[in-house]
Short mmCIF file of C-alpha atoms in Angstrom, two decimals:
data_model
loop_
_atom_site.label_atom_id
_atom_site.label_comp_id
_atom_site.label_asym_id
_atom_site.label_seq_id
_atom_site.Cartn_x
_atom_site.Cartn_y
_atom_site.Cartn_z
CA MET P 183 14.21 15.74 2.90
CA PHE P 184 12.49 12.77 4.54
CA ALA P 185 14.37 9.61 3.52
CA ALA P 186 13.13 6.03 3.28
CA VAL P 187 14.95 2.80 2.48
CA LEU P 188 12.93 0.76 0.01
CA ASP P 189 13.41 -2.94 0.67
CA THR P 190 13.53 -5.39 -2.24
CA SER P 191 10.14 -6.80 -1.24
CA VAL P 192 8.35 -3.53 -2.09
CA LEU P 193 10.32 -2.87 -5.28
CA TRP P 194 9.73 -6.03 -7.31
CA PRO P 195 5.93 -5.64 -7.77
CA SER P 196 6.01 -3.49 -10.92
CA LEU P 197 3.22 -0.95 -10.48
CA GLN P 198 3.88 -0.58 -6.76
CA ARG P 199 7.53 0.17 -7.56
CA ASP P 200 6.48 2.64 -10.23
CA PHE P 201 4.17 4.45 -7.82
CA LEU P 202 6.74 4.54 -5.01
CA LEU P 203 9.44 5.90 -7.30
CA SER P 204 7.07 8.33 -9.03
CA LEU P 205 6.17 9.80 -5.64
CA ALA P 206 9.88 10.25 -5.03
CA ALA P 207 10.41 11.80 -8.46
CA GLU P 208 7.78 14.39 -7.56
CA GLY P 209 9.83 15.35 -4.49
CA SER P 210 7.64 13.71 -1.84
CA TYR P 211 10.59 11.91 -0.21
CA ARG P 212 14.10 10.66 -0.92
CA PRO P 213 14.43 6.94 -1.72
CA LEU P 214 17.45 4.99 -0.49
CA TRP P 215 18.79 1.50 -1.17
CA SER P 216 21.96 -0.53 -0.83
CA SER P 217 23.88 -2.44 -3.49
CA VAL P 218 22.52 -5.65 -1.95
CA ILE P 219 18.93 -4.45 -2.40
CA LEU P 220 19.65 -3.70 -6.07
CA ASP P 221 21.31 -7.08 -6.57
CA GLU P 222 18.29 -8.80 -5.01
CA LEU P 223 15.97 -6.78 -7.24
CA ILE P 224 17.86 -7.84 -10.37
CA PHE P 225 17.54 -11.48 -9.30
CA HIS P 226 13.82 -11.32 -8.50
CA GLU P 227 12.92 -9.18 -11.51
CA ALA P 228 14.73 -11.52 -13.89
CA ARG P 229 13.12 -14.57 -12.28
CA LYS P 230 9.68 -12.95 -12.60
CA LEU P 231 10.25 -12.31 -16.30
CA VAL P 232 11.52 -15.87 -16.91
CA THR P 233 8.41 -17.22 -15.17
CA ARG P 234 6.34 -15.17 -17.63
CA GLY P 235 8.14 -16.73 -20.59
CA THR P 236 11.00 -14.29 -21.26
CA PRO P 237 14.26 -16.02 -22.27
CA THR P 238 16.83 -15.98 -19.46
CA GLY P 239 19.37 -13.72 -21.17
CA GLU P 240 16.72 -11.22 -22.18
CA ALA P 241 15.24 -11.26 -18.67
CA GLN P 242 18.64 -10.56 -17.12
CA ALA P 243 19.26 -7.69 -19.52
CA SER P 244 15.83 -6.23 -18.82
CA ALA P 245 16.37 -6.45 -15.07
CA GLN P 246 19.75 -4.73 -15.41
CA ARG P 247 18.17 -1.94 -17.49
CA LEU P 248 15.66 -1.40 -14.71
CA ILE P 249 18.44 -0.98 -12.15
CA ASP P 250 20.36 1.33 -14.48
CA GLN P 251 17.26 3.50 -14.95
CA MET P 252 16.62 3.64 -11.21
CA SER P 253 20.26 4.51 -10.52
CA THR P 254 20.21 7.28 -13.13
CA ALA P 255 16.92 8.76 -12.00
CA PHE P 256 17.94 8.69 -8.32
CA ASP P 257 21.67 9.16 -8.44
CA ASP P 258 21.87 9.96 -4.71
CA ALA P 259 19.85 6.94 -3.56
CA LEU P 260 22.69 4.42 -3.21
CA VAL P 261 23.94 4.22 0.37
CA THR P 262 27.59 3.24 0.67
CA ASP P 263 29.92 2.37 3.54
CA TRP P 264 27.20 0.63 5.54
CA GLU P 265 29.10 -2.65 5.82
CA SER P 266 30.68 -1.87 9.20
CA LEU P 267 27.20 -1.70 10.75
CA GLU P 268 26.02 -5.02 9.33
CA GLY P 269 25.56 -7.69 11.99
CA THR P 270 25.08 -5.27 14.88
CA TYR P 271 21.28 -5.29 15.14
CA GLY P 272 20.45 -8.89 16.06
CA LEU P 273 17.66 -9.24 13.52
CA PRO P 274 15.79 -12.58 13.27
CA ASP P 275 17.32 -13.07 9.81
CA PRO P 276 20.96 -11.94 9.60
CA ASP P 277 20.53 -11.55 5.82
CA ASP P 278 18.35 -8.48 6.51
CA GLU P 279 21.03 -6.65 8.47
CA HIS P 280 22.18 -4.74 5.37
CA VAL P 281 18.78 -3.03 5.13
CA VAL P 282 18.98 -1.56 8.64
CA ALA P 283 22.65 -0.71 8.15
CA ALA P 284 21.80 1.23 4.98
CA ALA P 285 18.96 3.02 6.76
CA ALA P 286 21.21 4.04 9.64
CA LYS P 287 24.08 5.13 7.40
CA GLY P 288 21.76 6.97 4.99
CA GLY P 289 19.81 8.84 7.65
CA ALA P 290 16.49 7.18 6.82
CA GLU P 291 13.60 7.36 9.25
CA VAL P 292 11.72 4.40 7.79
CA ILE P 293 12.32 1.08 6.11
CA VAL P 294 9.51 0.30 3.69
CA THR P 295 9.08 -3.48 3.55
CA SER P 296 6.59 -6.27 3.05
CA ASN P 297 8.38 -8.31 5.72
CA LEU P 298 7.60 -6.39 8.89
CA LYS P 299 8.19 -9.41 11.12
CA ASP P 300 11.83 -9.44 9.98
CA PHE P 301 12.38 -5.94 11.38
CA PRO P 302 11.11 -5.96 14.99
CA ALA P 303 10.98 -2.48 16.51
CA ALA P 304 13.10 -3.51 19.50
CA HIS P 305 16.03 -4.22 17.16
CA LEU P 306 15.88 -0.98 15.17
CA PRO P 307 17.94 2.05 16.22
CA ASP P 308 16.06 5.30 16.80
CA PRO P 309 14.46 6.92 14.89
CA ILE P 310 14.17 4.12 12.31
CA ARG P 311 10.93 2.15 12.07
CA ALA P 312 9.70 -0.44 9.61
CA ILE P 313 6.38 0.15 7.85
CA SER P 314 4.45 -1.48 5.03
CA ALA P 315 4.25 -0.01 1.55
CA LYS P 316 0.53 0.50 2.11
CA GLU P 317 1.10 2.62 5.23
CA PHE P 318 4.03 4.51 3.72
CA VAL P 319 2.16 5.38 0.53
CA TYR P 320 -0.89 6.56 2.45
CA ASP P 321 1.20 8.80 4.73
CA THR P 322 3.14 10.18 1.76
CA VAL P 323 0.08 10.83 -0.40
CA ARG P 324 -1.80 12.44 2.49
CA GLN P 325 1.07 14.87 3.08
CA HIS P 326 1.85 15.49 -0.60
CA LEU P 327 -1.48 15.18 -2.38
CA THR P 328 -0.66 17.49 -5.30
CA GLN P 329 2.58 15.64 -6.03
CA ALA P 330 0.78 12.30 -5.72
CA CYS P 331 -1.79 13.38 -8.32
CA CYS P 332 1.06 14.34 -10.64
CA ALA P 333 2.66 10.94 -10.05
CA VAL P 334 -0.55 9.12 -11.01
CA LEU P 335 -0.97 11.19 -14.18
CA GLU P 336 2.68 10.64 -15.15
CA ILE P 337 2.43 6.86 -14.70
CA CYS P 338 -0.71 6.78 -16.84
CA ALA P 339 0.89 8.97 -19.51
CA ARG P 340 3.80 6.57 -19.98
CA SER P 341 1.74 3.37 -19.66
CA GLY P 342 0.96 1.30 -22.73
CA ARG P 343 4.56 0.86 -23.88
CA ARG P 344 4.72 -2.59 -22.33
CA GLY P 345 1.25 -3.74 -21.36
CA PRO P 346 -2.09 -1.95 -21.38
CA HIS P 347 -2.60 1.79 -21.28
CA LEU P 348 -3.92 2.81 -17.86
CA THR P 349 -6.42 5.52 -17.08
CA PRO P 350 -6.15 7.19 -13.65
CA ALA P 351 -9.28 5.36 -12.52
CA GLU P 352 -7.85 2.01 -13.60
CA MET P 353 -4.57 2.70 -11.84
CA LEU P 354 -6.30 3.62 -8.58
CA THR P 355 -8.41 0.48 -8.82
CA ILE P 356 -5.23 -1.61 -9.20
CA LEU P 357 -3.65 0.09 -6.18
CA ASP P 358 -6.75 -0.86 -4.22
CA ASP P 359 -7.36 -4.38 -5.52
CA ARG P 360 -3.80 -5.62 -6.05
CA TYR P 361 -1.89 -3.85 -3.29
CA GLY P 362 -4.60 -3.22 -0.69
CA MET P 363 -4.04 0.55 -0.82
CA THR P 364 -7.72 1.31 -0.28
CA ASP P 365 -7.25 4.44 1.83
CA THR P 366 -4.76 5.86 -0.66
CA ALA P 367 -7.05 5.15 -3.60
CA GLU P 368 -9.94 6.86 -1.82
CA LEU P 369 -7.79 9.93 -1.12
CA LEU P 370 -6.79 10.16 -4.75
CA PHE P 371 -10.27 9.50 -6.13
CA ALA P 372 -11.41 12.55 -4.13
CA ALA P 373 -8.40 14.74 -4.96
CA PRO P 374 -9.08 17.97 -6.90
CA GLY P 375 -5.94 17.32 -8.96
CA LEU P 376 -7.46 14.17 -10.47
CA ARG P 377 -11.10 15.23 -10.68
CA GLU P 378 -11.03 16.02 -14.40
CA ALA P 379 -8.99 12.93 -15.30
CA LEU P 380 -11.40 10.65 -13.42
CA ARG P 381 -14.52 11.82 -15.25
#
């Protein structure tokens, strides 16, 4: 199955993370990450919650629950034994070496990241390339439209537990407005699998 390393930068925005992982849960691709990516996600998720007024201890516990849920749902996503490759790619920021090392060790073809400038193509081993979440989601949805429709409906079905309940139309509008996924939203608005839900 096509594998993609999800960088921390695309995992901490909540709905974007939910959509990326829901696409994976529907079998559209296999997500990969390293222990460092998960540690970074715990840090940023907890900080986000504290900024929103959650007490520090509660925020840390919530962030850890998120990682535990991700690790349970995708129990083959954690790439191990990548450390020997770290430091061999000459990236602009040495702190990003673990991402490429995990991609190489895990057999990923893409690194999905918001920091494309940190992963210049000339420094990435073939066949790995770095792409934005917007481009990755569009490519994935275009190739797996039925699964993508199921992912949208599933996200909406479980929404409302923390925060507002989302209709499919509202979710697609957020993907467009908040994450710039205009082409993806247009694909899904026109998809037969969502036609009834969007009425």
